[in-house]
Amino acid sequence: MNQETARIHSGAETPLTDDDIAAIVQQAQKGEAAAFGQLYEIYSDRVFRYIAYRVDSDADAEDITEDVFIRMLEAIGTFKWRQVPFSAWLMRIAHNRVIDYYRRSRLRTATPLDDAPPLPSRDRDPQERVDTFSDLQELRVAMAGLTDLQRQVISLRFGSDLSISETAHVMNRNEGAVKALQHSAIRALRRLMLPRNTQGGATP
Amino acid sequence: MTSLPPDDPALSEIVNECLEALRHGNSIDDCLSRHPDIADELRPLLAAAMAMTDVAPTRDESARRLAHTRFEGAVRHHLATNRRMTSGRLSIREWWSNRASGWTRIWAVGFASMALFVILSTGAAYASTDALPDSPLYPVKRATEHARLAITFSDESRAIYYLELIERRTLELAAVVENGDQRQAEELSRDVLKNIEFARVEAGYTEADVEQQQEAEQQSDAISQLSYETAESSITLAADDIERVSAGVNNIVQIRVDPRRRAYIEAERQTAARAYAMLQIAHQIAPPHVQEHVANALTLAEQRYRTTRFPDEPAPISRTLFVQGIARITDQGMTISGRLPFEISHNALGNRPPEDGDAVTVGGYVRDDGVLLVLRLYAFEAEGIAENQIWLQAEMFGANEENLFIPGFNILVDDWSQVGSLVNKPGGWVYVQGTVSNYGVVDGEDIHLLGNGPILFPRP
């Protein structure tokens, strides 16, 4: 757990240390309602963003977030700090909920790679291109072209703002592997975002 | 001009280092200047990362607030359940009667209505109402049911809610049988049986009650039959089978309604009324994409409100008037401005005319310092006051077990144009009953009234 991520998302001025989080978790395990409230404050946005990167609608993301916290509530007694950081433990719950969501979804299928936008031609100067997504939905479409692991690493790093170490815990991989996945994910995403921008750039 | 192959771990390391720098507010150029030899390779990657963060998901603030409130409700339930279990008291009734002295009960009912409100008014939770086991929203549906049970306190209303669950599971059962999913069908059959058992327990079933025993056996038979047929996977459920199951269990509950429990039903009804009233407002303020869900929730809440009554009770006389207002607490007291919302509704006094001095608790909220503010409204004689005014009295009570009474505020509602003519109605009585609810947003010292409550007019 790194201090920065907790600070950024708690919105608090003072950083929350591992010890702070551990103390809050311990209080929650003892059944103190206020501690659950604090955990919600600290983590619910991160959980939401992680999920929102991975499902199609914010409303679904909100529902799944709720589900994650209810499960957290029920399962917190089983959490042991030494095995894994709390954030990673929580994100694993979130990850499982997302998987469950897709498992149950009949309508939803990931965009097959064959249908992904074509690779850009190499003869254009990358710097000419406008590197943007017009909105979150467009990003989601692009992310459908990633592998599941790439999607996961992007959502954990950019959605939940987990550190490399925390991400490694969630994904049960070493830090080097996470960095490599992150790199490949961004590279792939870059590839997937180019066609629209290439066309846009051609008609100034 | 790339000096490192794309899959070089060193490049991954540098990309990560730059991402961390960007996260801390550095620019892309800062990073590129540190790695000029691979700047061309890095730049598009970092730009892509920035593009991603530019469209990062943002959470709707009102959805977040509702979700937080709902989670708090779940926490309360969870903790209460755990304490009950660890203290060896398994009966919700014992737990309730131990806790439910006077104002605590009102507070609890108020809380329940708030939690119910947020559950009912949340689009997605309601979108899940019809979800079948295969649906991605099905876990939400089950979680919502779980939360709903969490905030249903009286054994009577819990029994009734279990009936609803029986009905839901039975309908799902019918659907999965049609799809030929035997495993799910078996699971659902078990759930139905379980819920029947719960409903019986909550309804106060005893071994000595032969009549109920027979009922229960009939239900078991019906369910066994369902399970058997399910196993065969070759039939579809007849609608009257489903009806037989629900109706039978319903009887179990109805039989057990006795005077002691009337208070519980009344509490449940008021809760339903509050939920309904709040949903009316929610419907006005809900963002477009959840409008439809709120409308559905409203229909259900209304139905629930209208059907939660004693078997021998006549249907309520009902008129509805909706407005909103803001209450402001000052050193001098509390004023309510804007138009107050009231629903004209059934008579909770057993259809007797209200008498001067009849008072009801119409709402309350828990302040940050733990003090529960309760609003009570009194019946009054219309001739006694100006036709466009109504006097309300607010009283404060401690939210703790001591039920501290703090002399309260007089509230003058001076913008009563919407109801002024009704106040002046021949006969002279206006009885403000029940459930004005200000469980809405407490913003500083302002209470944004999100609820409304019933006013009873005697028949001319």
mmCIF file of N, CA and C in Angstrom, chain B residues 83-194:
data_model
loop_
_atom_site.group_PDB
_atom_site.id
_atom_site.type_symbol
_atom_site.label_atom_id
_atom_site.label_comp_id
_atom_site.label_asym_id
_atom_site.label_seq_id
_atom_site.Cartn_x
_atom_site.Cartn_y
_atom_site.Cartn_z
ATOM 1 N N ARG B 83 -24.664 -8.965 16.205
ATOM 2 C CA ARG B 83 -24.804 -8.884 17.659
ATOM 3 C C ARG B 83 -25.886 -9.845 18.133
ATOM 4 N N ARG B 84 -26.946 -9.889 17.351
ATOM 5 C CA ARG B 84 -28.048 -10.762 17.748
ATOM 6 C C ARG B 84 -27.548 -12.198 17.783
ATOM 7 N N MET B 85 -26.801 -12.530 16.791
ATOM 8 C CA MET B 85 -26.346 -13.908 16.704
ATOM 9 C C MET B 85 -25.353 -14.223 17.815
ATOM 10 N N THR B 86 -24.449 -13.268 18.070
ATOM 11 C CA THR B 86 -23.436 -13.572 19.070
ATOM 12 C C THR B 86 -24.019 -13.543 20.478
ATOM 13 N N SER B 87 -25.123 -12.793 20.642
ATOM 14 C CA SER B 87 -25.702 -12.760 21.982
ATOM 15 C C SER B 87 -26.698 -13.902 22.176
ATOM 16 N N GLY B 88 -26.863 -14.706 21.154
ATOM 17 C CA GLY B 88 -27.704 -15.877 21.281
ATOM 18 C C GLY B 88 -29.187 -15.587 21.163
ATOM 19 N N ARG B 89 -29.509 -14.332 20.893
ATOM 20 C CA ARG B 89 -30.925 -14.032 20.729
ATOM 21 C C ARG B 89 -31.250 -14.093 19.244
ATOM 22 N N LEU B 90 -31.985 -15.076 18.882
ATOM 23 C CA LEU B 90 -32.217 -15.273 17.459
ATOM 24 C C LEU B 90 -33.503 -14.621 16.990
ATOM 25 N N SER B 91 -34.336 -14.235 17.944
ATOM 26 C CA SER B 91 -35.634 -13.730 17.523
ATOM 27 C C SER B 91 -35.595 -12.244 17.237
ATOM 28 N N ILE B 92 -35.979 -11.910 16.034
ATOM 29 C CA ILE B 92 -36.047 -10.499 15.675
ATOM 30 C C ILE B 92 -37.035 -9.794 16.586
ATOM 31 N N ARG B 93 -38.032 -10.537 17.010
ATOM 32 C CA ARG B 93 -39.053 -9.928 17.866
ATOM 33 C C ARG B 93 -38.457 -9.509 19.208
ATOM 34 N N GLU B 94 -37.661 -10.412 19.787
ATOM 35 C CA GLU B 94 -37.021 -10.071 21.059
ATOM 36 C C GLU B 94 -36.117 -8.869 20.878
ATOM 37 N N TRP B 95 -35.372 -8.925 19.797
ATOM 38 C CA TRP B 95 -34.448 -7.842 19.536
ATOM 39 C C TRP B 95 -35.210 -6.526 19.409
ATOM 40 N N TRP B 96 -36.292 -6.608 18.675
ATOM 41 C CA TRP B 96 -37.085 -5.416 18.443
ATOM 42 C C TRP B 96 -37.687 -4.895 19.750
ATOM 43 N N SER B 97 -38.303 -5.793 20.516
ATOM 44 C CA SER B 97 -38.980 -5.315 21.717
ATOM 45 C C SER B 97 -37.978 -4.802 22.742
ATOM 46 N N ASN B 98 -36.761 -5.339 22.686
ATOM 47 C CA ASN B 98 -35.748 -4.830 23.601
ATOM 48 C C ASN B 98 -35.321 -3.413 23.221
ATOM 49 N N ARG B 99 -35.387 -3.154 21.959
ATOM 50 C CA ARG B 99 -34.887 -1.869 21.498
ATOM 51 C C ARG B 99 -35.973 -0.825 21.330
ATOM 52 N N ALA B 100 -37.158 -1.309 21.029
ATOM 53 C CA ALA B 100 -38.142 -0.382 20.492
ATOM 54 C C ALA B 100 -38.930 0.330 21.576
ATOM 55 N N SER B 101 -38.230 1.080 22.397
ATOM 56 C CA SER B 101 -38.974 1.931 23.302
ATOM 57 C C SER B 101 -39.222 3.246 22.585
ATOM 58 N N GLY B 102 -40.435 3.727 22.726
ATOM 59 C CA GLY B 102 -40.850 5.040 22.223
ATOM 60 C C GLY B 102 -40.084 5.589 21.028
ATOM 61 N N TRP B 103 -39.236 6.540 21.356
ATOM 62 C CA TRP B 103 -38.628 7.295 20.262
ATOM 63 C C TRP B 103 -37.606 6.503 19.503
ATOM 64 N N THR B 104 -37.045 5.547 20.158
ATOM 65 C CA THR B 104 -36.103 4.711 19.431
ATOM 66 C C THR B 104 -36.807 4.044 18.258
ATOM 67 N N ARG B 105 -38.029 3.641 18.538
ATOM 68 C CA ARG B 105 -38.757 2.964 17.475
ATOM 69 C C ARG B 105 -39.039 3.918 16.323
ATOM 70 N N ILE B 106 -39.443 5.114 16.698
ATOM 71 C CA ILE B 106 -39.730 6.083 15.641
ATOM 72 C C ILE B 106 -38.487 6.342 14.819
ATOM 73 N N TRP B 107 -37.404 6.473 15.552
ATOM 74 C CA TRP B 107 -36.150 6.701 14.850
ATOM 75 C C TRP B 107 -35.848 5.553 13.894
ATOM 76 N N ALA B 108 -36.060 4.350 14.418
ATOM 77 C CA ALA B 108 -35.751 3.170 13.610
ATOM 78 C C ALA B 108 -36.669 3.095 12.396
ATOM 79 N N VAL B 109 -37.918 3.382 12.618
ATOM 80 C CA VAL B 109 -38.850 3.349 11.493
ATOM 81 C C VAL B 109 -38.454 4.410 10.475
ATOM 82 N N GLY B 110 -38.080 5.565 11.014
ATOM 83 C CA GLY B 110 -37.641 6.634 10.118
ATOM 84 C C GLY B 110 -36.444 6.201 9.310
ATOM 85 N N PHE B 111 -35.531 5.583 10.003
ATOM 86 C CA PHE B 111 -34.348 5.129 9.299
ATOM 87 C C PHE B 111 -34.716 4.108 8.238
ATOM 88 N N ALA B 112 -35.612 3.212 8.625
ATOM 89 C CA ALA B 112 -36.022 2.173 7.680
ATOM 90 C C ALA B 112 -36.628 2.814 6.444
ATOM 91 N N SER B 113 -37.423 3.835 6.668
ATOM 92 C CA SER B 113 -38.076 4.431 5.512
ATOM 93 C C SER B 113 -37.058 5.110 4.621
ATOM 94 N N MET B 114 -36.042 5.687 5.249
ATOM 95 C CA MET B 114 -35.036 6.331 4.439
ATOM 96 C C MET B 114 -34.295 5.302 3.614
ATOM 97 N N ALA B 115 -33.929 4.242 4.280
ATOM 98 C CA ALA B 115 -33.192 3.204 3.577
ATOM 99 C C ALA B 115 -34.058 2.601 2.479
ATOM 100 N N LEU B 116 -35.325 2.425 2.806
ATOM 101 C CA LEU B 116 -36.233 1.892 1.812
ATOM 102 C C LEU B 116 -36.309 2.840 0.630
ATOM 103 N N PHE B 117 -36.343 4.112 0.972
ATOM 104 C CA PHE B 117 -36.425 5.119 -0.075
ATOM 105 C C PHE B 117 -35.238 5.019 -1.022
ATOM 106 N N VAL B 118 -34.070 4.957 -0.438
ATOM 107 C CA VAL B 118 -32.928 4.944 -1.332
ATOM 108 C C VAL B 118 -32.853 3.646 -2.114
ATOM 109 N N ILE B 119 -33.321 2.602 -1.508
ATOM 110 C CA ILE B 119 -33.319 1.348 -2.258
ATOM 111 C C ILE B 119 -34.327 1.425 -3.394
ATOM 112 N N LEU B 120 -35.500 1.910 -3.043
ATOM 113 C CA LEU B 120 -36.549 1.949 -4.053
ATOM 114 C C LEU B 120 -36.213 2.910 -5.172
ATOM 115 N N SER B 121 -35.562 4.017 -4.812
ATOM 116 C CA SER B 121 -35.422 5.062 -5.802
ATOM 117 C C SER B 121 -34.158 4.924 -6.619
ATOM 118 N N THR B 122 -33.379 3.965 -6.345
ATOM 119 C CA THR B 122 -32.169 3.810 -7.130
ATOM 120 C C THR B 122 -32.487 3.021 -8.384
ATOM 121 N N GLY B 123 -32.271 3.688 -9.495
ATOM 122 C CA GLY B 123 -32.688 3.087 -10.747
ATOM 123 C C GLY B 123 -32.154 1.699 -10.947
ATOM 124 N N ALA B 124 -30.873 1.565 -10.766
ATOM 125 C CA ALA B 124 -30.263 0.286 -11.102
ATOM 126 C C ALA B 124 -30.769 -0.825 -10.196
ATOM 127 N N ALA B 125 -30.933 -0.495 -8.930
ATOM 128 C CA ALA B 125 -31.419 -1.534 -8.036
ATOM 129 C C ALA B 125 -32.797 -1.988 -8.484
ATOM 130 N N TYR B 126 -33.575 -1.026 -8.946
ATOM 131 C CA TYR B 126 -34.885 -1.420 -9.391
ATOM 132 C C TYR B 126 -34.883 -2.051 -10.761
ATOM 133 N N ALA B 127 -33.901 -1.644 -11.548
ATOM 134 C CA ALA B 127 -33.793 -2.281 -12.848
ATOM 135 C C ALA B 127 -33.598 -3.772 -12.673
ATOM 136 N N SER B 128 -33.062 -4.138 -11.519
ATOM 137 C CA SER B 128 -32.739 -5.541 -11.297
ATOM 138 C C SER B 128 -33.948 -6.342 -10.823
ATOM 139 N N THR B 129 -35.059 -5.664 -10.549
ATOM 140 C CA THR B 129 -36.184 -6.347 -9.922
ATOM 141 C C THR B 129 -36.651 -7.555 -10.727
ATOM 142 N N ASP B 130 -36.632 -7.399 -12.035
ATOM 143 C CA ASP B 130 -37.124 -8.496 -12.862
ATOM 144 C C ASP B 130 -35.990 -9.396 -13.364
ATOM 145 N N ALA B 131 -34.807 -9.165 -12.846
ATOM 146 C CA ALA B 131 -33.662 -9.925 -13.346
ATOM 147 C C ALA B 131 -33.818 -11.415 -13.033
ATOM 148 N N LEU B 132 -33.491 -12.220 -14.021
ATOM 149 C CA LEU B 132 -33.505 -13.670 -13.822
ATOM 150 C C LEU B 132 -32.091 -14.119 -13.444
ATOM 151 N N PRO B 133 -31.983 -15.346 -12.937
ATOM 152 C CA PRO B 133 -30.669 -15.790 -12.458
ATOM 153 C C PRO B 133 -29.531 -15.631 -13.464
ATOM 154 N N ASP B 134 -29.842 -15.644 -14.745
ATOM 155 C CA ASP B 134 -28.774 -15.501 -15.731
ATOM 156 C C ASP B 134 -28.326 -14.063 -15.911
ATOM 157 N N SER B 135 -29.137 -13.144 -15.461
ATOM 158 C CA SER B 135 -28.868 -11.744 -15.757
ATOM 159 C C SER B 135 -27.691 -11.223 -14.959
ATOM 160 N N PRO B 136 -26.925 -10.304 -15.562
ATOM 161 C CA PRO B 136 -25.821 -9.710 -14.803
ATOM 162 C C PRO B 136 -26.318 -8.917 -13.594
ATOM 163 N N LEU B 137 -27.566 -8.499 -13.632
ATOM 164 C CA LEU B 137 -28.091 -7.719 -12.525
ATOM 165 C C LEU B 137 -28.674 -8.587 -11.410
ATOM 166 N N TYR B 138 -28.686 -9.897 -11.637
ATOM 167 C CA TYR B 138 -29.313 -10.764 -10.645
ATOM 168 C C TYR B 138 -28.650 -10.671 -9.266
ATOM 169 N N PRO B 139 -27.319 -10.614 -9.206
ATOM 170 C CA PRO B 139 -26.715 -10.461 -7.874
ATOM 171 C C PRO B 139 -27.167 -9.171 -7.192
ATOM 172 N N VAL B 140 -27.368 -8.131 -7.991
ATOM 173 C CA VAL B 140 -27.841 -6.870 -7.418
ATOM 174 C C VAL B 140 -29.229 -7.066 -6.821
ATOM 175 N N LYS B 141 -30.044 -7.811 -7.565
ATOM 176 C CA LYS B 141 -31.391 -8.081 -7.079
ATOM 177 C C LYS B 141 -31.348 -8.786 -5.728
ATOM 178 N N ARG B 142 -30.495 -9.811 -5.652
ATOM 179 C CA ARG B 142 -30.437 -10.558 -4.396
ATOM 180 C C ARG B 142 -29.853 -9.691 -3.284
ATOM 181 N N ALA B 143 -28.857 -8.896 -3.632
ATOM 182 C CA ALA B 143 -28.258 -8.022 -2.618
ATOM 183 C C ALA B 143 -29.272 -6.993 -2.129
ATOM 184 N N THR B 144 -30.083 -6.504 -3.058
ATOM 185 C CA THR B 144 -31.101 -5.525 -2.685
ATOM 186 C C THR B 144 -32.126 -6.156 -1.749
ATOM 187 N N GLU B 145 -32.490 -7.379 -2.053
ATOM 188 C CA GLU B 145 -33.431 -8.075 -1.173
ATOM 189 C C GLU B 145 -32.832 -8.231 0.220
ATOM 190 N N HIS B 146 -31.575 -8.581 0.214
ATOM 191 C CA HIS B 146 -30.865 -8.767 1.468
ATOM 192 C C HIS B 146 -30.905 -7.470 2.274
ATOM 193 N N ALA B 147 -30.595 -6.374 1.582
ATOM 194 C CA ALA B 147 -30.587 -5.072 2.259
ATOM 195 C C ALA B 147 -31.989 -4.703 2.724
ATOM 196 N N ARG B 148 -32.955 -5.042 1.904
ATOM 197 C CA ARG B 148 -34.330 -4.717 2.243
ATOM 198 C C ARG B 148 -34.761 -5.453 3.526
ATOM 199 N N LEU B 149 -34.392 -6.712 3.605
ATOM 200 C CA LEU B 149 -34.679 -7.460 4.832
ATOM 201 C C LEU B 149 -33.986 -6.805 6.021
ATOM 202 N N ALA B 150 -32.825 -6.236 5.692
ATOM 203 C CA ALA B 150 -32.035 -5.617 6.752
ATOM 204 C C ALA B 150 -32.780 -4.475 7.408
ATOM 205 N N ILE B 151 -33.627 -3.805 6.664
ATOM 206 C CA ILE B 151 -34.258 -2.619 7.217
ATOM 207 C C ILE B 151 -35.736 -2.863 7.476
ATOM 208 N N THR B 152 -36.130 -4.104 7.414
ATOM 209 C CA THR B 152 -37.510 -4.429 7.754
ATOM 210 C C THR B 152 -37.512 -5.024 9.155
ATOM 211 N N PHE B 153 -38.126 -4.294 10.064
ATOM 212 C CA PHE B 153 -37.913 -4.647 11.462
ATOM 213 C C PHE B 153 -39.007 -5.520 12.068
ATOM 214 N N SER B 154 -40.254 -5.213 11.770
ATOM 215 C CA SER B 154 -41.287 -5.960 12.483
ATOM 216 C C SER B 154 -41.403 -7.365 11.900
ATOM 217 N N ASP B 155 -41.752 -8.295 12.742
ATOM 218 C CA ASP B 155 -41.834 -9.668 12.243
ATOM 219 C C ASP B 155 -42.953 -9.805 11.213
ATOM 220 N N GLU B 156 -43.978 -8.964 11.426
ATOM 221 C CA GLU B 156 -45.083 -9.014 10.483
ATOM 222 C C GLU B 156 -44.631 -8.584 9.079
ATOM 223 N N SER B 157 -43.939 -7.462 9.043
ATOM 224 C CA SER B 157 -43.530 -6.989 7.716
ATOM 225 C C SER B 157 -42.456 -7.884 7.122
ATOM 226 N N ARG B 158 -41.671 -8.484 7.996
ATOM 227 C CA ARG B 158 -40.693 -9.430 7.456
ATOM 228 C C ARG B 158 -41.402 -10.629 6.841
ATOM 229 N N ALA B 159 -42.439 -11.074 7.516
ATOM 230 C CA ALA B 159 -43.204 -12.189 6.963
ATOM 231 C C ALA B 159 -43.755 -11.819 5.594
ATOM 232 N N ILE B 160 -44.287 -10.612 5.544
ATOM 233 C CA ILE B 160 -44.878 -10.175 4.279
ATOM 234 C C ILE B 160 -43.808 -10.075 3.192
ATOM 235 N N TYR B 161 -42.645 -9.598 3.611
ATOM 236 C CA TYR B 161 -41.591 -9.487 2.613
ATOM 237 C C TYR B 161 -41.123 -10.867 2.137
ATOM 238 N N TYR B 162 -41.105 -11.804 3.057
ATOM 239 C CA TYR B 162 -40.740 -13.155 2.641
ATOM 240 C C TYR B 162 -41.738 -13.691 1.620
ATOM 241 N N LEU B 163 -42.996 -13.297 1.782
ATOM 242 C CA LEU B 163 -43.985 -13.714 0.783
ATOM 243 C C LEU B 163 -43.606 -13.184 -0.590
ATOM 244 N N GLU B 164 -43.166 -11.925 -0.566
ATOM 245 C CA GLU B 164 -42.777 -11.329 -1.835
ATOM 246 C C GLU B 164 -41.602 -12.103 -2.436
ATOM 247 N N LEU B 165 -40.680 -12.499 -1.554
ATOM 248 C CA LEU B 165 -39.523 -13.246 -2.040
ATOM 249 C C LEU B 165 -39.944 -14.607 -2.594
ATOM 250 N N ILE B 166 -40.908 -15.212 -1.916
ATOM 251 C CA ILE B 166 -41.409 -16.502 -2.392
ATOM 252 C C ILE B 166 -41.959 -16.335 -3.805
ATOM 253 N N GLU B 167 -42.686 -15.246 -3.951
ATOM 254 C CA GLU B 167 -43.288 -15.008 -5.257
ATOM 255 C C GLU B 167 -42.204 -14.785 -6.319
ATOM 256 N N ARG B 168 -41.213 -13.986 -5.942
ATOM 257 C CA ARG B 168 -40.137 -13.731 -6.904
ATOM 258 C C ARG B 168 -39.430 -15.010 -7.302
ATOM 259 N N ARG B 169 -39.059 -15.805 -6.268
ATOM 260 C CA ARG B 169 -38.323 -17.038 -6.560
ATOM 261 C C ARG B 169 -39.174 -17.992 -7.386
ATOM 262 N N THR B 170 -40.479 -17.973 -7.106
ATOM 263 C CA THR B 170 -41.341 -18.889 -7.838
ATOM 264 C C THR B 170 -41.436 -18.481 -9.300
ATOM 265 N N LEU B 171 -41.511 -17.170 -9.514
ATOM 266 C CA LEU B 171 -41.554 -16.695 -10.907
ATOM 267 C C LEU B 171 -40.242 -17.021 -11.630
ATOM 268 N N GLU B 172 -39.146 -16.824 -10.910
ATOM 269 C CA GLU B 172 -37.855 -17.170 -11.503
ATOM 270 C C GLU B 172 -37.793 -18.661 -11.806
ATOM 271 N N LEU B 173 -38.344 -19.413 -10.851
ATOM 272 C CA LEU B 173 -38.356 -20.860 -11.010
ATOM 273 C C LEU B 173 -39.097 -21.233 -12.302
ATOM 274 N N ALA B 174 -40.235 -20.589 -12.493
ATOM 275 C CA ALA B 174 -41.006 -20.869 -13.701
ATOM 276 C C ALA B 174 -40.174 -20.566 -14.941
ATOM 277 N N ALA B 175 -39.427 -19.464 -14.873
ATOM 278 C CA ALA B 175 -38.635 -19.072 -16.043
ATOM 279 C C ALA B 175 -37.503 -20.054 -16.310
ATOM 280 N N VAL B 176 -36.796 -20.465 -15.240
ATOM 281 C CA VAL B 176 -35.654 -21.347 -15.494
ATOM 282 C C VAL B 176 -36.120 -22.754 -15.861
ATOM 283 N N VAL B 177 -37.299 -23.133 -15.373
ATOM 284 C CA VAL B 177 -37.827 -24.430 -15.780
ATOM 285 C C VAL B 177 -38.079 -24.431 -17.278
ATOM 286 N N GLU B 178 -38.578 -23.310 -17.724
ATOM 287 C CA GLU B 178 -38.824 -23.200 -19.167
ATOM 288 C C GLU B 178 -37.529 -23.308 -19.963
ATOM 289 N N ASN B 179 -36.477 -22.724 -19.388
ATOM 290 C CA ASN B 179 -35.179 -22.793 -20.061
ATOM 291 C C ASN B 179 -34.511 -24.150 -19.880
ATOM 292 N N GLY B 180 -35.098 -24.969 -19.016
ATOM 293 C CA GLY B 180 -34.551 -26.313 -18.820
ATOM 294 C C GLY B 180 -33.295 -26.349 -17.978
ATOM 295 N N ASP B 181 -33.085 -25.315 -17.149
ATOM 296 C CA ASP B 181 -31.888 -25.324 -16.315
ATOM 297 C C ASP B 181 -32.200 -25.992 -14.976
ATOM 298 N N GLN B 182 -31.853 -27.244 -14.903
ATOM 299 C CA GLN B 182 -32.262 -28.020 -13.737
ATOM 300 C C GLN B 182 -31.537 -27.598 -12.461
ATOM 301 N N ARG B 183 -30.257 -27.265 -12.613
ATOM 302 C CA ARG B 183 -29.478 -26.923 -11.421
ATOM 303 C C ARG B 183 -30.049 -25.657 -10.765
ATOM 304 N N GLN B 184 -30.291 -24.661 -11.621
ATOM 305 C CA GLN B 184 -30.849 -23.428 -11.078
ATOM 306 C C GLN B 184 -32.235 -23.651 -10.500
ATOM 307 N N ALA B 185 -32.992 -24.492 -11.173
ATOM 308 C CA ALA B 185 -34.349 -24.762 -10.702
ATOM 309 C C ALA B 185 -34.317 -25.380 -9.307
ATOM 310 N N GLU B 186 -33.368 -26.287 -9.112
ATOM 311 C CA GLU B 186 -33.272 -26.915 -7.803
ATOM 312 C C GLU B 186 -32.884 -25.899 -6.732
ATOM 313 N N GLU B 187 -31.945 -25.048 -7.085
ATOM 314 C CA GLU B 187 -31.529 -24.003 -6.146
ATOM 315 C C GLU B 187 -32.705 -23.116 -5.763
ATOM 316 N N LEU B 188 -33.452 -22.730 -6.785
ATOM 317 C CA LEU B 188 -34.568 -21.828 -6.530
ATOM 318 C C LEU B 188 -35.656 -22.520 -5.709
ATOM 319 N N SER B 189 -35.867 -23.813 -5.977
ATOM 320 C CA SER B 189 -36.847 -24.556 -5.197
ATOM 321 C C SER B 189 -36.466 -24.532 -3.728
ATOM 322 N N ARG B 190 -35.171 -24.734 -3.486
ATOM 323 C CA ARG B 190 -34.701 -24.702 -2.089
ATOM 324 C C ARG B 190 -34.942 -23.323 -1.484
ATOM 325 N N ASP B 191 -34.691 -22.280 -2.294
ATOM 326 C CA ASP B 191 -34.912 -20.915 -1.789
ATOM 327 C C ASP B 191 -36.373 -20.687 -1.433
ATOM 328 N N VAL B 192 -37.249 -21.190 -2.274
ATOM 329 C CA VAL B 192 -38.679 -21.014 -2.004
ATOM 330 C C VAL B 192 -39.035 -21.687 -0.686
ATOM 331 N N LEU B 193 -38.576 -22.915 -0.538
ATOM 332 C CA LEU B 193 -38.862 -23.642 0.704
ATOM 333 C C LEU B 193 -38.324 -22.902 1.921
ATOM 334 N N LYS B 194 -37.115 -22.390 1.768
ATOM 335 C CA LYS B 194 -36.462 -21.680 2.854
ATOM 336 C C LYS B 194 -37.286 -20.446 3.227
#
